[in-house]
């Protein structure tokens, strides 16, 4: 089903990000992943460590990923699933890890078409129908769904320092407070993205493809001490590097290899990204 994004460009210009309401069925699918994650992260550390998968998928322990500097890691553990590596599901033990993985694949099936519809609208609108195409299916092998788990009550400072995700677009929701997004005037504003609502945040690749028409959304997650645990589900949509053709050509993307930028964007956070 094609989704409608009324006044998407206007809202992006006004607020940087977009809030969308999911259908009850879509929301229930994401809620199931959050609940499966809550149960998984209660497992002993050795059981979680046994759920690490190739290409930085499955479980990642605290201390690997950061938002600004390796000296202040993101205050999270995480679990990642991708359509690209879904065959690795069989490497997980039957139990909470496999249940979580299955729920995350179900959530990808909800969020990928949503992201695709949104990006196709941007490409068509900004390119005025003549700009770079956005081939159907070009997000499928280059996007990740990550579930972050934090305990703000005991965290060392902010959960995530100020950053933008460096990708095409992120669609996210969370079970607790703390998210702040930077407004066009530079101020930071608390924003809630609790189901059935999700927040849509363009990243650097959207800025490049759109010739600067869409700004990357800088954001952080503050530590809210009254919050004992917080789960955030984040669909990091990226486009096949071979399909990274600007929707609008101008000085913003002249001589920029956007595909290469896509391949390497997560290295700024201490990750390696997908293997060629
Ligand atoms: Fe982020």
mmCIF file of C-alpha atoms and ligand atoms in Angstrom:
data_model
loop_
_atom_site.group_PDB
_atom_site.id
_atom_site.type_symbol
_atom_site.label_atom_id
_atom_site.label_comp_id
_atom_site.label_asym_id
_atom_site.label_seq_id
_atom_site.Cartn_x
_atom_site.Cartn_y
_atom_site.Cartn_z
ATOM 1 C CA UNK A 1 0.000 0.000 0.000
ATOM 2 C CA UNK A 2 1.334 3.415 -0.939
ATOM 3 C CA UNK A 3 1.511 5.706 2.093
ATOM 4 C CA UNK A 4 0.571 9.344 2.043
ATOM 5 C CA UNK A 5 2.861 11.845 3.709
ATOM 6 C CA UNK A 6 0.840 15.070 3.776
ATOM 7 C CA UNK A 7 2.969 18.196 3.737
ATOM 8 C CA UNK A 8 6.117 16.100 4.208
ATOM 9 C CA UNK A 9 8.539 18.601 2.699
ATOM 10 C CA UNK A 10 6.910 21.537 4.474
ATOM 11 C CA UNK A 11 7.089 19.741 7.828
ATOM 12 C CA UNK A 12 10.695 18.710 7.246
ATOM 13 C CA UNK A 13 11.615 22.324 6.546
ATOM 14 C CA UNK A 14 9.714 23.578 9.596
ATOM 15 C CA UNK A 15 10.777 20.949 12.142
ATOM 16 C CA UNK A 16 13.499 18.851 10.525
ATOM 17 C CA UNK A 17 11.752 15.579 11.340
ATOM 18 C CA UNK A 18 8.326 14.090 10.723
ATOM 19 C CA UNK A 19 5.953 12.233 13.069
ATOM 20 C CA UNK A 20 3.817 9.481 11.532
ATOM 21 C CA UNK A 21 1.008 7.406 13.020
ATOM 22 C CA UNK A 22 1.109 3.693 12.281
ATOM 23 C CA UNK A 23 -1.927 1.523 11.789
ATOM 24 C CA UNK A 24 -2.884 -0.656 14.753
ATOM 25 C CA UNK A 25 -1.530 -3.744 12.977
ATOM 26 C CA UNK A 26 1.793 -2.038 12.180
ATOM 27 C CA UNK A 27 2.062 -0.738 15.728
ATOM 28 C CA UNK A 28 1.354 -4.199 17.180
ATOM 29 C CA UNK A 29 4.160 -5.681 15.083
ATOM 30 C CA UNK A 30 6.687 -3.168 16.401
ATOM 31 C CA UNK A 31 5.379 -3.528 19.961
ATOM 32 C CA UNK A 32 6.001 -7.281 19.734
ATOM 33 C CA UNK A 33 9.639 -6.618 18.792
ATOM 34 C CA UNK A 34 10.057 -4.231 21.721
ATOM 35 C CA UNK A 35 8.612 -6.786 24.133
ATOM 36 C CA UNK A 36 10.765 -9.585 22.702
ATOM 37 C CA UNK A 37 13.757 -7.275 23.158
ATOM 38 C CA UNK A 38 12.848 -6.522 26.759
ATOM 39 C CA UNK A 39 12.874 -10.261 27.485
ATOM 40 C CA UNK A 40 16.095 -10.877 25.533
ATOM 41 C CA UNK A 41 18.081 -8.145 27.292
ATOM 42 C CA UNK A 42 17.204 -9.700 30.667
ATOM 43 C CA UNK A 43 19.188 -12.797 29.668
ATOM 44 C CA UNK A 44 22.616 -13.405 31.269
ATOM 45 C CA UNK A 45 25.507 -11.699 29.461
ATOM 46 C CA UNK A 46 27.024 -14.972 28.212
ATOM 47 C CA UNK A 47 23.710 -15.957 26.595
ATOM 48 C CA UNK A 48 23.501 -12.552 24.919
ATOM 49 C CA UNK A 49 27.126 -12.735 23.764
ATOM 50 C CA UNK A 50 26.337 -16.100 22.160
ATOM 51 C CA UNK A 51 23.773 -14.257 20.018
ATOM 52 C CA UNK A 52 26.316 -12.148 18.116
ATOM 53 C CA UNK A 53 26.095 -12.642 14.345
ATOM 54 C CA UNK A 54 28.361 -11.749 11.393
ATOM 55 C CA UNK A 55 28.345 -8.262 9.892
ATOM 56 C CA UNK A 56 27.676 -6.612 13.286
ATOM 57 C CA UNK A 57 24.258 -8.247 13.518
ATOM 58 C CA UNK A 58 22.606 -9.967 16.442
ATOM 59 C CA UNK A 59 23.841 -8.850 19.870
ATOM 60 C CA UNK A 60 26.401 -6.085 20.386
ATOM 61 C CA UNK A 61 27.617 -5.415 23.901
ATOM 62 C CA UNK A 62 28.007 -2.042 25.588
ATOM 63 C CA UNK A 63 31.101 -0.079 24.606
ATOM 64 C CA UNK A 64 31.394 -0.656 20.851
ATOM 65 C CA UNK A 65 29.208 2.037 19.300
ATOM 66 C CA UNK A 66 29.487 5.748 20.026
ATOM 67 C CA UNK A 67 27.908 8.951 18.761
ATOM 68 C CA UNK A 68 30.790 11.437 18.985
ATOM 69 C CA UNK A 69 33.849 9.910 20.636
ATOM 70 C CA UNK A 70 34.974 6.395 21.525
ATOM 71 C CA UNK A 71 35.759 7.677 25.032
ATOM 72 C CA UNK A 72 32.001 8.037 25.665
ATOM 73 C CA UNK A 73 30.279 4.991 24.189
ATOM 74 C CA UNK A 74 26.548 5.021 23.653
ATOM 75 C CA UNK A 75 24.967 3.866 26.910
ATOM 76 C CA UNK A 76 23.332 0.883 25.267
ATOM 77 C CA UNK A 77 23.443 -2.771 24.395
ATOM 78 C CA UNK A 78 21.876 -3.554 21.045
ATOM 79 C CA UNK A 79 20.555 -6.221 18.712
ATOM 80 C CA UNK A 80 20.485 -5.826 14.930
ATOM 81 C CA UNK A 81 18.696 -7.675 12.140
ATOM 82 C CA UNK A 82 18.864 -7.148 8.394
ATOM 83 C CA UNK A 83 17.066 -8.615 5.425
ATOM 84 C CA UNK A 84 20.549 -8.902 3.905
ATOM 85 C CA UNK A 85 21.712 -11.488 6.453
ATOM 86 C CA UNK A 86 18.396 -13.062 7.484
ATOM 87 C CA UNK A 87 19.745 -16.549 6.694
ATOM 88 C CA UNK A 88 21.889 -16.170 9.837
ATOM 89 C CA UNK A 89 18.737 -16.637 11.903
ATOM 90 C CA UNK A 90 19.544 -20.370 12.070
ATOM 91 C CA UNK A 91 22.747 -19.536 14.001
ATOM 92 C CA UNK A 92 20.709 -18.321 16.957
ATOM 93 C CA UNK A 93 19.620 -20.680 19.723
ATOM 94 C CA UNK A 94 15.943 -21.362 19.995
ATOM 95 C CA UNK A 95 14.626 -19.068 22.709
ATOM 96 C CA UNK A 96 14.603 -15.308 23.380
ATOM 97 C CA UNK A 97 17.250 -14.466 20.759
ATOM 98 C CA UNK A 98 15.527 -16.254 17.911
ATOM 99 C CA UNK A 99 12.144 -14.936 19.018
ATOM 100 C CA UNK A 100 13.565 -11.404 18.938
ATOM 101 C CA UNK A 101 15.137 -11.943 15.529
ATOM 102 C CA UNK A 102 11.831 -13.177 14.096
ATOM 103 C CA UNK A 103 9.969 -10.194 15.552
ATOM 104 C CA UNK A 104 12.544 -7.844 14.078
ATOM 105 C CA UNK A 105 12.175 -9.383 10.615
ATOM 106 C CA UNK A 106 8.427 -8.821 10.958
ATOM 107 C CA UNK A 107 9.133 -5.181 11.850
ATOM 108 C CA UNK A 108 11.426 -4.778 8.847
ATOM 109 C CA UNK A 109 8.516 -5.925 6.691
ATOM 110 C CA UNK A 110 6.527 -2.985 8.124
ATOM 111 C CA UNK A 111 9.214 -0.310 8.109
ATOM 112 C CA UNK A 112 10.985 -0.938 4.813
ATOM 113 C CA UNK A 113 7.901 -0.194 2.640
ATOM 114 C CA UNK A 114 7.199 2.862 4.792
ATOM 115 C CA UNK A 115 10.732 4.165 4.269
ATOM 116 C CA UNK A 116 10.582 3.330 0.575
ATOM 117 C CA UNK A 117 7.331 5.252 0.065
ATOM 118 C CA UNK A 118 8.728 8.240 1.934
ATOM 119 C CA UNK A 119 12.015 8.332 0.006
ATOM 120 C CA UNK A 120 10.244 7.800 -3.329
ATOM 121 C CA UNK A 121 8.067 10.834 -2.545
ATOM 122 C CA UNK A 122 11.127 12.942 -1.732
ATOM 123 C CA UNK A 123 12.918 11.823 -4.893
ATOM 124 C CA UNK A 124 9.893 12.559 -7.065
ATOM 125 C CA UNK A 125 9.077 15.917 -5.445
ATOM 126 C CA UNK A 126 12.603 17.272 -5.202
ATOM 127 C CA UNK A 127 13.608 15.918 -8.598
ATOM 128 C CA UNK A 128 10.417 17.421 -10.030
ATOM 129 C CA UNK A 129 9.754 14.102 -11.700
ATOM 130 C CA UNK A 130 12.955 14.288 -13.707
ATOM 131 C CA UNK A 131 15.605 13.814 -11.041
ATOM 132 C CA UNK A 132 17.413 10.659 -10.050
ATOM 133 C CA UNK A 133 15.204 7.638 -9.947
ATOM 134 C CA UNK A 134 14.543 5.632 -6.829
ATOM 135 C CA UNK A 135 14.295 1.978 -7.873
ATOM 136 C CA UNK A 136 11.835 -0.166 -5.925
ATOM 137 C CA UNK A 137 13.663 -2.581 -3.646
ATOM 138 C CA UNK A 138 16.853 -0.521 -3.459
ATOM 139 C CA UNK A 139 16.620 -0.276 0.353
ATOM 140 C CA UNK A 140 16.213 -4.009 0.905
ATOM 141 C CA UNK A 141 19.815 -5.157 1.227
ATOM 142 C CA UNK A 142 21.276 -1.940 2.659
ATOM 143 C CA UNK A 143 19.035 -1.219 5.630
ATOM 144 C CA UNK A 144 19.302 -2.368 9.239
ATOM 145 C CA UNK A 145 16.872 -2.620 12.120
ATOM 146 C CA UNK A 146 18.544 -2.020 15.471
ATOM 147 C CA UNK A 147 17.033 -2.367 18.931
ATOM 148 C CA UNK A 148 18.827 -0.361 21.614
ATOM 149 C CA UNK A 149 18.473 -1.171 25.300
ATOM 150 C CA UNK A 150 19.523 1.256 28.024
ATOM 151 C CA UNK A 151 19.092 1.735 31.736
ATOM 152 C CA UNK A 152 18.992 5.526 32.079
ATOM 153 C CA UNK A 153 18.763 5.287 35.879
ATOM 154 C CA UNK A 154 22.373 4.006 36.025
ATOM 155 C CA UNK A 155 23.789 5.379 32.757
ATOM 156 C CA UNK A 156 26.973 7.449 32.616
ATOM 157 C CA UNK A 157 25.702 10.670 31.041
ATOM 158 C CA UNK A 158 23.539 10.968 27.970
ATOM 159 C CA UNK A 159 22.431 7.752 26.271
ATOM 160 C CA UNK A 160 23.516 9.116 22.862
ATOM 161 C CA UNK A 161 25.536 12.309 22.360
ATOM 162 C CA UNK A 162 24.438 14.769 19.679
ATOM 163 C CA UNK A 163 24.803 13.306 16.167
ATOM 164 C CA UNK A 164 23.040 12.730 12.880
ATOM 165 C CA UNK A 165 22.780 9.167 11.642
ATOM 166 C CA UNK A 166 24.753 9.637 8.424
ATOM 167 C CA UNK A 167 22.301 7.459 6.500
ATOM 168 C CA UNK A 168 19.399 8.024 4.129
ATOM 169 C CA UNK A 169 16.566 8.072 6.663
ATOM 170 C CA UNK A 170 15.869 6.657 10.128
ATOM 171 C CA UNK A 171 12.410 5.624 11.335
ATOM 172 C CA UNK A 172 12.304 5.193 15.095
ATOM 173 C CA UNK A 173 10.169 4.719 18.185
ATOM 174 C CA UNK A 174 11.040 4.337 21.857
ATOM 175 C CA UNK A 175 9.489 3.187 25.107
ATOM 176 C CA UNK A 176 10.852 6.035 27.215
ATOM 177 C CA UNK A 177 11.700 9.749 27.148
ATOM 178 C CA UNK A 178 15.004 11.402 26.316
ATOM 179 C CA UNK A 179 15.023 12.039 22.558
ATOM 180 C CA UNK A 180 15.715 15.606 21.515
ATOM 181 C CA UNK A 181 15.978 16.883 17.951
ATOM 182 C CA UNK A 182 17.685 20.040 16.782
ATOM 183 C CA UNK A 183 15.339 22.611 15.280
ATOM 184 C CA UNK A 184 16.153 24.843 12.302
ATOM 185 C CA UNK A 185 17.003 27.656 14.781
ATOM 186 C CA UNK A 186 19.568 25.404 16.491
ATOM 187 C CA UNK A 187 17.597 24.785 19.689
ATOM 188 C CA UNK A 188 17.058 21.235 20.952
ATOM 189 C CA UNK A 189 13.483 20.155 21.522
ATOM 190 C CA UNK A 190 12.257 17.078 23.400
ATOM 191 C CA UNK A 191 10.153 14.904 21.164
ATOM 192 C CA UNK A 192 8.146 11.800 21.906
ATOM 193 C CA UNK A 193 8.131 8.916 19.478
ATOM 194 C CA UNK A 194 6.027 6.334 21.302
ATOM 195 C CA UNK A 195 3.901 3.802 19.447
ATOM 196 C CA UNK A 196 1.637 4.063 17.529
ATOM 197 C CA UNK A 197 3.747 7.026 16.417
ATOM 198 C CA UNK A 198 7.199 6.901 14.870
ATOM 199 C CA UNK A 199 9.634 9.664 14.030
ATOM 200 C CA UNK A 200 11.187 9.974 10.575
ATOM 201 C CA UNK A 201 14.632 11.592 10.521
ATOM 202 C CA UNK A 202 16.568 12.167 7.302
ATOM 203 C CA UNK A 203 20.352 11.775 7.431
ATOM 204 C CA UNK A 204 23.369 12.932 5.451
ATOM 205 C CA UNK A 205 22.650 10.727 2.422
ATOM 206 C CA UNK A 206 19.203 12.345 2.034
ATOM 207 C CA UNK A 207 20.899 15.746 2.234
ATOM 208 C CA UNK A 208 23.319 14.765 -0.547
ATOM 209 C CA UNK A 209 20.741 13.115 -2.819
ATOM 210 C CA UNK A 210 18.372 16.062 -2.419
ATOM 211 C CA UNK A 211 21.033 18.650 -3.211
ATOM 212 C CA UNK A 212 20.608 20.115 0.287
ATOM 213 C CA UNK A 213 16.783 20.404 0.150
ATOM 214 C CA UNK A 214 16.445 17.938 3.039
ATOM 215 C CA UNK A 215 18.601 18.598 6.084
ATOM 216 C CA UNK A 216 20.041 15.827 8.259
ATOM 217 C CA UNK A 217 18.369 15.761 11.672
ATOM 218 C CA UNK A 218 20.830 16.205 14.523
ATOM 219 C CA UNK A 219 19.576 14.564 17.690
ATOM 220 C CA UNK A 220 20.582 13.173 21.053
ATOM 221 C CA UNK A 221 19.050 11.038 23.782
ATOM 222 C CA UNK A 222 19.304 12.596 27.223
ATOM 223 C CA UNK A 223 19.553 10.549 30.378
ATOM 224 C CA UNK A 224 16.244 10.754 32.241
ATOM 225 C CA UNK A 225 17.115 9.321 35.683
ATOM 226 C CA UNK A 226 13.511 8.456 36.526
ATOM 227 C CA UNK A 227 13.453 6.044 33.572
ATOM 228 C CA UNK A 228 14.596 2.568 34.674
ATOM 229 C CA UNK A 229 14.850 1.055 31.195
ATOM 230 C CA UNK A 230 14.424 2.351 27.673
ATOM 231 C CA UNK A 231 14.125 0.442 24.417
ATOM 232 C CA UNK A 232 14.410 2.150 21.048
ATOM 233 C CA UNK A 233 13.659 0.499 17.724
ATOM 234 C CA UNK A 234 15.547 2.145 14.854
ATOM 235 C CA UNK A 235 15.197 1.334 11.170
ATOM 236 C CA UNK A 236 18.299 2.719 9.488
ATOM 237 C CA UNK A 237 17.286 2.873 5.838
ATOM 238 C CA UNK A 238 20.056 3.104 3.314
ATOM 239 C CA UNK A 239 20.068 2.830 -0.409
ATOM 240 C CA UNK A 240 22.028 0.481 -2.622
ATOM 241 C CA UNK A 241 25.252 2.422 -3.322
ATOM 242 C CA UNK A 242 24.864 1.612 -7.009
ATOM 243 C CA UNK A 243 21.501 3.454 -6.995
ATOM 244 C CA UNK A 244 22.801 6.630 -5.324
ATOM 245 C CA UNK A 245 21.962 9.026 -8.151
ATOM 246 C CA UNK A 246 21.147 12.592 -6.981
ATOM 247 C CA UNK A 247 17.518 13.617 -7.235
ATOM 248 C CA UNK A 248 18.729 17.160 -7.820
ATOM 249 C CA UNK A 249 22.220 17.973 -9.101
ATOM 250 C CA UNK A 250 23.893 21.059 -7.651
ATOM 251 C CA UNK A 251 26.978 22.244 -5.762
ATOM 252 C CA UNK A 252 26.009 20.191 -2.667
ATOM 253 C CA UNK A 253 26.586 16.877 -4.414
ATOM 254 C CA UNK A 254 28.923 17.838 -7.261
ATOM 255 C CA UNK A 255 31.926 15.489 -7.268
ATOM 256 C CA UNK A 256 30.634 13.583 -4.201
ATOM 257 C CA UNK A 257 30.692 9.770 -4.422
ATOM 258 C CA UNK A 258 27.425 9.252 -2.519
ATOM 259 C CA UNK A 259 27.588 5.468 -2.882
ATOM 260 C CA UNK A 260 30.998 5.379 -1.200
ATOM 261 C CA UNK A 261 29.671 7.689 1.532
ATOM 262 C CA UNK A 262 26.836 5.177 2.085
ATOM 263 C CA UNK A 263 29.269 2.271 2.403
ATOM 264 C CA UNK A 264 31.395 4.048 4.979
ATOM 265 C CA UNK A 265 28.900 6.150 6.944
ATOM 266 C CA UNK A 266 28.736 3.945 10.072
ATOM 267 C CA UNK A 267 32.521 4.013 10.568
ATOM 268 C CA UNK A 268 32.056 7.378 12.286
ATOM 269 C CA UNK A 269 30.270 5.494 15.078
ATOM 270 C CA UNK A 270 32.933 2.794 15.528
ATOM 271 C CA UNK A 271 31.239 0.229 13.283
ATOM 272 C CA UNK A 272 32.508 -1.413 10.097
ATOM 273 C CA UNK A 273 29.389 -1.551 7.940
ATOM 274 C CA UNK A 274 28.443 -4.197 5.420
ATOM 275 C CA UNK A 275 31.132 -6.165 3.671
ATOM 276 C CA UNK A 276 31.347 -5.607 -0.095
HETATM 277 FE FE1 LIG B 1 20.760 8.463 15.972
#
